[in-house]
Amino acid sequence: MNSKALPRRSKLSDVAKAAGVSPATVSRVLNHPDIVRPDLQAKVRRAIAELGYAPDAMARALSLGRSNTIGAIIPTLGMTIFANGTVALQKRLREYNYTLLIANAEYDPERELEEIKVLLERGVDGLVLVGDRMSAEALALARQYQVPLVTTYVSESQFSVPAIGIDNAEAMHQVLQMLLDLGHREFGVITVYPAHNDRQQARRQGVFAAFEAADIPLAAHRIAEVPYSVAHGRTAFKRLITADPAITAVICSSDAFAIGALAECKYLGLSVPRDISITGYDDVDISMHTDPPLTTVNVPAAVIGRLAADHLVATLNGRPPPLTTKLPAQIIVRGSTAAPRSARKS
Amino acid sequence: MNSKALPRRSKLSDVAKAAGVSPATVSRVLNHPDIVRPDLQAKVRRAIAELGYAPDAMARALSLGRSNTIGAIIPTLGMTIFANGTVALQKRLREYNYTLLIANAEYDPERELEEIKVLLERGVDGLVLVGDRMSAEALALARQYQVPLVTTYVSESQFSVPAIGIDNAEAMHQVLQMLLDLGHREFGVITVYPAHNDRQQARRQGVFAAFEAADIPLAAHRIAEVPYSVAHGRTAFKRLITADPAITAVICSSDAFAIGALAECKYLGLSVPRDISITGYDDVDISMHTDPPLTTVNVPAAVIGRLAADHLVATLNGRPPPLTTKLPAQIIVRGSTAAPRSARKS
DNA sequence: TTGTAGGCGTTATCAC
DNA sequence: GTGATAACGCCTACAA
């Protein structure tokens, strides 16, 4: 196949020839330097440098049966939280000498399965998923390939897949409790349209569970479920507040919604937090610079990413860590929440 | 628990055995279906389905000498503009039956080179870079591996690497011209601290060139160069406006800076655009929801991603496209710019 | 300690 | 049209 005589990429045997040793020795210099004589080693390394040799990772993987590669399927790259988590994941994997392959599913389960398939065929040694809604088919595939899995950003998964994440429900409970403590009783909720998004789903269920526990009724018209975007958050807020002006606090399942709500408040002439309190979820970097700064929930994405790397590598080394790791979520109280007017008046 | 031994991942020869044909035939069914008898084909496909066979991409790549894989090195995943471009790139590559491997360099040239190396060793068929500052070493590597390159988000590159992007300088020129037309004469500029970021560098040089062309002096104390972040934009703005209250318009080389500036305006009690005009660059999704909505420059990231895919695939098929593609940048005029007070008064 | 040889799973080049 | 066979580049028993 190599019909052309262009400066061919040099391979291990070329190095061997140049150094006057056997291919096996070169391989050993690369993989088990401790068992080869120093002088030979020097010769080999010189030859490697001169030829600019770099091993063919695919051939290596084929021979070894593993690729030192981990795949991650991210729902979207457009969210800083996933971006941060992915960065941390990659950084840590690099420390373990693993390479991260990132695939993007665009919140489409079909594409997610497709990406998993591709990653598996490409020989990843492990897979990082996001959320709880993995398809049975994906699990079957992973089992067939005997590839360890870990899912992130949720603290429990249906199919007993190891999970690393925060307890969304608990976080939502804290948010509600804080608002209750401030004196709020009339709430609105903006969550994402549930399709294919279980983290948001968990947050949503978390709010409802929290409301139930607190014995606060939550009428249907006080719930808005819309696609994820600032613009949708804005229109949802308008709908909510128009339908029921009695609402004094709006809980959003993401900062994007909250930022949209803030924008609409400004437009409607509502003062935050004087007329209404608003909470977000994610603590994206602009949230501290909104007007007013947003009260929100911080998700330790970097920690999650790092732990996911630790988990997978440990598993691959035969030291399986605990099945689930639940991280504490932290409420960041800023300027978008305060006691409701009624409470202040009385 | 493990009552049943895990079924070994079946390979091509297993399928062959099950179907009662030779491995070669199975391979042909997969790659050249048109030259194998229909009945045999049916038998083979059935066996494939029954065994749940999936080809080993690495073995395939080793044999073929190419992997149908493209690598992209992104400076950071935390910017929506790159996220969008990457998504578009991946989508288009998928149409061509290529897989995208994403690596993240965190704006660190050393890590960038490292990632390029890893990607190359893993056998990518092509590489997508971002910006103009590729290291000579990276280029040498790519040449050695004989892997085509394309760089994005800049419209020209120093080393005659094919480039697909917008003309940052021209865009900045347009921004300045628009402000001049509104009557502004006293400008401030916030750009990123130049290290390792040539796109911002191009924008920066673009402003200065534009100022020169317009014969407007720009004193040193009216220029702030800070690391990329909303917070730095905010402090930079404060420094600028404190040092020289005569400034009527501040040009920011990114929306992040502009959003920070907006926040500081609010804090200082400055009204935008009445007291001061502010422009951004990127048109991130929140920019239309700031108060006031931000006048900014839209970078067609999705188009860039798509074209990068087209370019690489065409090159790999022996049809090299034009060396550089220059896309028009579009100024999005929103509420953060208006005529300066002085102009209105007179 | 170093070299030889066989195999990892797939594809392409030959004969048949 | 189909089946053996030799690569592809590397690693690791095993032998020396």
JSON list of C-alpha atoms in Angstrom, two decimals, chain A residues 96-222:
[
{"chain": "A", "resi": 96, "resn": "TYR", "atom": "CA", "xyz": [-3.24, 8.60, 35.06]},
{"chain": "A", "resi": 97, "resn": "ASN", "atom": "CA", "xyz": [-1.89, 8.52, 31.53]},
{"chain": "A", "resi": 98, "resn": "TYR", "atom": "CA", "xyz": [-5.29, 8.11, 29.98]},
{"chain": "A", "resi": 99, "resn": "THR", "atom": "CA", "xyz": [-6.66, 10.04, 27.04]},
{"chain": "A", "resi": 100, "resn": "LEU", "atom": "CA", "xyz": [-10.18, 11.40, 27.09]},
{"chain": "A", "resi": 101, "resn": "LEU", "atom": "CA", "xyz": [-12.38, 11.13, 24.04]},
{"chain": "A", "resi": 102, "resn": "ILE", "atom": "CA", "xyz": [-15.27, 13.52, 24.22]},
{"chain": "A", "resi": 103, "resn": "ALA", "atom": "CA", "xyz": [-18.49, 12.92, 22.37]},
{"chain": "A", "resi": 104, "resn": "ASN", "atom": "CA", "xyz": [-21.45, 15.22, 22.31]},
{"chain": "A", "resi": 105, "resn": "ALA", "atom": "CA", "xyz": [-24.96, 13.85, 22.29]},
{"chain": "A", "resi": 106, "resn": "GLU", "atom": "CA", "xyz": [-26.90, 17.09, 22.01]},
{"chain": "A", "resi": 107, "resn": "TYR", "atom": "CA", "xyz": [-29.45, 15.73, 24.48]},
{"chain": "A", "resi": 108, "resn": "ASP", "atom": "CA", "xyz": [-30.55, 13.25, 21.83]},
{"chain": "A", "resi": 109, "resn": "PRO", "atom": "CA", "xyz": [-30.81, 9.69, 23.21]},
{"chain": "A", "resi": 110, "resn": "GLU", "atom": "CA", "xyz": [-30.43, 8.26, 19.76]},
{"chain": "A", "resi": 111, "resn": "ARG", "atom": "CA", "xyz": [-27.24, 10.16, 19.16]},
{"chain": "A", "resi": 112, "resn": "GLU", "atom": "CA", "xyz": [-26.07, 9.24, 22.61]},
{"chain": "A", "resi": 113, "resn": "LEU", "atom": "CA", "xyz": [-26.39, 5.57, 21.82]},
{"chain": "A", "resi": 114, "resn": "GLU", "atom": "CA", "xyz": [-24.69, 6.12, 18.51]},
{"chain": "A", "resi": 115, "resn": "GLU", "atom": "CA", "xyz": [-21.78, 7.89, 20.16]},
{"chain": "A", "resi": 116, "resn": "ILE", "atom": "CA", "xyz": [-21.45, 5.17, 22.76]},
{"chain": "A", "resi": 117, "resn": "LYS", "atom": "CA", "xyz": [-21.30, 2.63, 19.99]},
{"chain": "A", "resi": 118, "resn": "VAL", "atom": "CA", "xyz": [-18.59, 4.52, 18.15]},
{"chain": "A", "resi": 119, "resn": "LEU", "atom": "CA", "xyz": [-16.55, 5.03, 21.30]},
{"chain": "A", "resi": 120, "resn": "LEU", "atom": "CA", "xyz": [-16.83, 1.37, 22.19]},
{"chain": "A", "resi": 121, "resn": "GLU", "atom": "CA", "xyz": [-15.81, 0.26, 18.72]},
{"chain": "A", "resi": 122, "resn": "ARG", "atom": "CA", "xyz": [-12.89, 2.61, 18.95]},
{"chain": "A", "resi": 123, "resn": "GLY", "atom": "CA", "xyz": [-11.78, 0.67, 21.97]},
{"chain": "A", "resi": 124, "resn": "VAL", "atom": "CA", "xyz": [-12.27, 2.94, 24.93]},
{"chain": "A", "resi": 125, "resn": "ASP", "atom": "CA", "xyz": [-11.45, 1.26, 28.22]},
{"chain": "A", "resi": 126, "resn": "GLY", "atom": "CA", "xyz": [-14.15, 3.04, 30.15]},
{"chain": "A", "resi": 127, "resn": "LEU", "atom": "CA", "xyz": [-17.13, 5.29, 29.70]},
{"chain": "A", "resi": 128, "resn": "VAL", "atom": "CA", "xyz": [-18.35, 8.36, 31.53]},
{"chain": "A", "resi": 129, "resn": "LEU", "atom": "CA", "xyz": [-22.02, 9.14, 31.14]},
{"chain": "A", "resi": 130, "resn": "VAL", "atom": "CA", "xyz": [-24.11, 12.00, 32.37]},
{"chain": "A", "resi": 131, "resn": "GLY", "atom": "CA", "xyz": [-27.36, 11.50, 34.16]},
{"chain": "A", "resi": 132, "resn": "ASP", "atom": "CA", "xyz": [-29.64, 8.69, 34.99]},
{"chain": "A", "resi": 133, "resn": "ARG", "atom": "CA", "xyz": [-31.47, 7.97, 31.79]},
{"chain": "A", "resi": 134, "resn": "MET", "atom": "CA", "xyz": [-29.05, 5.64, 30.09]},
{"chain": "A", "resi": 135, "resn": "SER", "atom": "CA", "xyz": [-30.79, 3.31, 27.68]},
{"chain": "A", "resi": 136, "resn": "ALA", "atom": "CA", "xyz": [-30.89, -0.39, 28.35]},
{"chain": "A", "resi": 137, "resn": "GLU", "atom": "CA", "xyz": [-29.23, -0.87, 25.01]},
{"chain": "A", "resi": 138, "resn": "ALA", "atom": "CA", "xyz": [-26.30, 1.27, 26.04]},
{"chain": "A", "resi": 139, "resn": "LEU", "atom": "CA", "xyz": [-25.87, -0.80, 29.17]},
{"chain": "A", "resi": 140, "resn": "ALA", "atom": "CA", "xyz": [-26.05, -4.02, 27.21]},
{"chain": "A", "resi": 141, "resn": "LEU", "atom": "CA", "xyz": [-23.37, -2.73, 24.87]},
{"chain": "A", "resi": 142, "resn": "ALA", "atom": "CA", "xyz": [-21.08, -1.72, 27.69]},
{"chain": "A", "resi": 143, "resn": "ARG", "atom": "CA", "xyz": [-21.51, -5.09, 29.31]},
{"chain": "A", "resi": 144, "resn": "GLN", "atom": "CA", "xyz": [-20.80, -6.84, 26.05]},
{"chain": "A", "resi": 145, "resn": "TYR", "atom": "CA", "xyz": [-17.60, -4.90, 25.63]},
{"chain": "A", "resi": 146, "resn": "GLN", "atom": "CA", "xyz": [-16.86, -5.44, 29.30]},
{"chain": "A", "resi": 147, "resn": "VAL", "atom": "CA", "xyz": [-16.21, -1.77, 29.71]},
{"chain": "A", "resi": 148, "resn": "PRO", "atom": "CA", "xyz": [-16.73, -0.14, 33.11]},
{"chain": "A", "resi": 149, "resn": "LEU", "atom": "CA", "xyz": [-19.21, 2.69, 33.34]},
{"chain": "A", "resi": 150, "resn": "VAL", "atom": "CA", "xyz": [-19.73, 5.60, 35.62]},
{"chain": "A", "resi": 151, "resn": "THR", "atom": "CA", "xyz": [-22.47, 8.16, 35.47]},
{"chain": "A", "resi": 152, "resn": "THR", "atom": "CA", "xyz": [-22.20, 11.69, 36.73]},
{"chain": "A", "resi": 153, "resn": "TYR", "atom": "CA", "xyz": [-24.19, 14.64, 38.07]},
{"chain": "A", "resi": 154, "resn": "VAL", "atom": "CA", "xyz": [-26.71, 12.33, 39.64]},
{"chain": "A", "resi": 155, "resn": "SER", "atom": "CA", "xyz": [-26.24, 10.55, 42.90]},
{"chain": "A", "resi": 156, "resn": "GLU", "atom": "CA", "xyz": [-28.22, 7.47, 42.07]},
{"chain": "A", "resi": 157, "resn": "SER", "atom": "CA", "xyz": [-28.95, 5.55, 38.92]},
{"chain": "A", "resi": 158, "resn": "GLN", "atom": "CA", "xyz": [-31.73, 3.19, 38.05]},
{"chain": "A", "resi": 159, "resn": "PHE", "atom": "CA", "xyz": [-29.63, 0.36, 36.76]},
{"chain": "A", "resi": 160, "resn": "SER", "atom": "CA", "xyz": [-27.13, 0.29, 39.58]},
{"chain": "A", "resi": 161, "resn": "VAL", "atom": "CA", "xyz": [-24.53, 1.98, 37.45]},
{"chain": "A", "resi": 162, "resn": "PRO", "atom": "CA", "xyz": [-21.96, 3.65, 39.68]},
{"chain": "A", "resi": 163, "resn": "ALA", "atom": "CA", "xyz": [-22.89, 7.28, 40.10]},
{"chain": "A", "resi": 164, "resn": "ILE", "atom": "CA", "xyz": [-21.04, 10.37, 41.18]},
{"chain": "A", "resi": 165, "resn": "GLY", "atom": "CA", "xyz": [-23.01, 13.51, 41.73]},
{"chain": "A", "resi": 166, "resn": "ILE", "atom": "CA", "xyz": [-24.90, 15.71, 44.06]},
{"chain": "A", "resi": 167, "resn": "ASP", "atom": "CA", "xyz": [-28.25, 15.05, 45.59]},
{"chain": "A", "resi": 168, "resn": "ASN", "atom": "CA", "xyz": [-30.42, 17.29, 43.47]},
{"chain": "A", "resi": 169, "resn": "ALA", "atom": "CA", "xyz": [-33.50, 16.69, 45.55]},
{"chain": "A", "resi": 170, "resn": "GLU", "atom": "CA", "xyz": [-31.70, 17.59, 48.73]},
{"chain": "A", "resi": 171, "resn": "ALA", "atom": "CA", "xyz": [-30.35, 20.75, 47.14]},
{"chain": "A", "resi": 172, "resn": "MET", "atom": "CA", "xyz": [-33.82, 21.77, 46.06]},
{"chain": "A", "resi": 173, "resn": "HIS", "atom": "CA", "xyz": [-35.07, 21.05, 49.52]},
{"chain": "A", "resi": 174, "resn": "GLN", "atom": "CA", "xyz": [-32.50, 23.44, 50.92]},
{"chain": "A", "resi": 175, "resn": "VAL", "atom": "CA", "xyz": [-33.47, 26.15, 48.47]},
{"chain": "A", "resi": 176, "resn": "LEU", "atom": "CA", "xyz": [-37.12, 25.86, 49.39]},
{"chain": "A", "resi": 177, "resn": "GLN", "atom": "CA", "xyz": [-36.32, 25.80, 53.06]},
{"chain": "A", "resi": 178, "resn": "MET", "atom": "CA", "xyz": [-34.29, 28.97, 52.77]},
{"chain": "A", "resi": 179, "resn": "LEU", "atom": "CA", "xyz": [-37.14, 30.72, 51.02]},
{"chain": "A", "resi": 180, "resn": "LEU", "atom": "CA", "xyz": [-39.60, 29.48, 53.61]},
{"chain": "A", "resi": 181, "resn": "ASP", "atom": "CA", "xyz": [-37.36, 30.79, 56.35]},
{"chain": "A", "resi": 182, "resn": "LEU", "atom": "CA", "xyz": [-37.41, 34.16, 54.65]},
{"chain": "A", "resi": 183, "resn": "GLY", "atom": "CA", "xyz": [-41.17, 34.08, 54.91]},
{"chain": "A", "resi": 184, "resn": "HIS", "atom": "CA", "xyz": [-42.19, 33.14, 51.39]},
{"chain": "A", "resi": 185, "resn": "ARG", "atom": "CA", "xyz": [-45.36, 31.12, 50.94]},
{"chain": "A", "resi": 186, "resn": "GLU", "atom": "CA", "xyz": [-46.40, 31.73, 47.34]},
{"chain": "A", "resi": 187, "resn": "PHE", "atom": "CA", "xyz": [-44.04, 30.03, 44.93]},
{"chain": "A", "resi": 188, "resn": "GLY", "atom": "CA", "xyz": [-43.58, 29.67, 41.23]},
{"chain": "A", "resi": 189, "resn": "VAL", "atom": "CA", "xyz": [-41.38, 27.05, 39.62]},
{"chain": "A", "resi": 190, "resn": "ILE", "atom": "CA", "xyz": [-39.61, 27.04, 36.27]},
{"chain": "A", "resi": 191, "resn": "THR", "atom": "CA", "xyz": [-38.12, 23.74, 35.21]},
{"chain": "A", "resi": 192, "resn": "VAL", "atom": "CA", "xyz": [-36.97, 22.28, 31.94]},
{"chain": "A", "resi": 193, "resn": "TYR", "atom": "CA", "xyz": [-39.32, 20.34, 29.77]},
{"chain": "A", "resi": 194, "resn": "PRO", "atom": "CA", "xyz": [-38.57, 16.90, 31.10]},
{"chain": "A", "resi": 195, "resn": "ALA", "atom": "CA", "xyz": [-37.81, 15.03, 27.90]},
{"chain": "A", "resi": 196, "resn": "HIS", "atom": "CA", "xyz": [-34.43, 13.31, 28.03]},
{"chain": "A", "resi": 197, "resn": "ASN", "atom": "CA", "xyz": [-33.12, 15.22, 30.95]},
{"chain": "A", "resi": 198, "resn": "ASP", "atom": "CA", "xyz": [-33.07, 13.40, 34.19]},
{"chain": "A", "resi": 199, "resn": "ARG", "atom": "CA", "xyz": [-30.84, 15.75, 36.13]},
{"chain": "A", "resi": 200, "resn": "GLN", "atom": "CA", "xyz": [-33.37, 18.49, 35.60]},
{"chain": "A", "resi": 201, "resn": "GLN", "atom": "CA", "xyz": [-35.97, 15.85, 36.28]},
{"chain": "A", "resi": 202, "resn": "ALA", "atom": "CA", "xyz": [-34.34, 15.08, 39.59]},
{"chain": "A", "resi": 203, "resn": "ARG", "atom": "CA", "xyz": [-34.29, 18.74, 40.44]},
{"chain": "A", "resi": 204, "resn": "ARG", "atom": "CA", "xyz": [-37.92, 19.01, 39.49]},
{"chain": "A", "resi": 205, "resn": "GLN", "atom": "CA", "xyz": [-38.93, 16.05, 41.58]},
{"chain": "A", "resi": 206, "resn": "GLY", "atom": "CA", "xyz": [-36.78, 17.48, 44.30]},
{"chain": "A", "resi": 207, "resn": "VAL", "atom": "CA", "xyz": [-38.80, 20.69, 44.41]},
{"chain": "A", "resi": 208, "resn": "PHE", "atom": "CA", "xyz": [-42.07, 18.86, 44.45]},
{"chain": "A", "resi": 209, "resn": "ALA", "atom": "CA", "xyz": [-40.92, 16.51, 47.15]},
{"chain": "A", "resi": 210, "resn": "ALA", "atom": "CA", "xyz": [-39.69, 19.47, 49.14]},
{"chain": "A", "resi": 211, "resn": "PHE", "atom": "CA", "xyz": [-43.01, 21.26, 48.72]},
{"chain": "A", "resi": 212, "resn": "GLU", "atom": "CA", "xyz": [-44.81, 18.18, 49.85]},
{"chain": "A", "resi": 213, "resn": "ALA", "atom": "CA", "xyz": [-42.62, 17.75, 52.87]},
{"chain": "A", "resi": 214, "resn": "ALA", "atom": "CA", "xyz": [-43.23, 21.36, 53.77]},
{"chain": "A", "resi": 215, "resn": "ASP", "atom": "CA", "xyz": [-46.94, 20.98, 53.19]},
{"chain": "A", "resi": 216, "resn": "ILE", "atom": "CA", "xyz": [-47.05, 23.85, 50.74]},
{"chain": "A", "resi": 217, "resn": "PRO", "atom": "CA", "xyz": [-49.51, 23.36, 47.91]},
{"chain": "A", "resi": 218, "resn": "LEU", "atom": "CA", "xyz": [-48.19, 24.10, 44.45]},
{"chain": "A", "resi": 219, "resn": "ALA", "atom": "CA", "xyz": [-50.88, 24.73, 41.87]},
{"chain": "A", "resi": 220, "resn": "ALA", "atom": "CA", "xyz": [-50.38, 23.62, 38.29]},
{"chain": "A", "resi": 221, "resn": "HIS", "atom": "CA", "xyz": [-50.48, 27.15, 36.96]},
{"chain": "A", "resi": 222, "resn": "ARG", "atom": "CA", "xyz": [-47.50, 27.98, 39.12]}
]
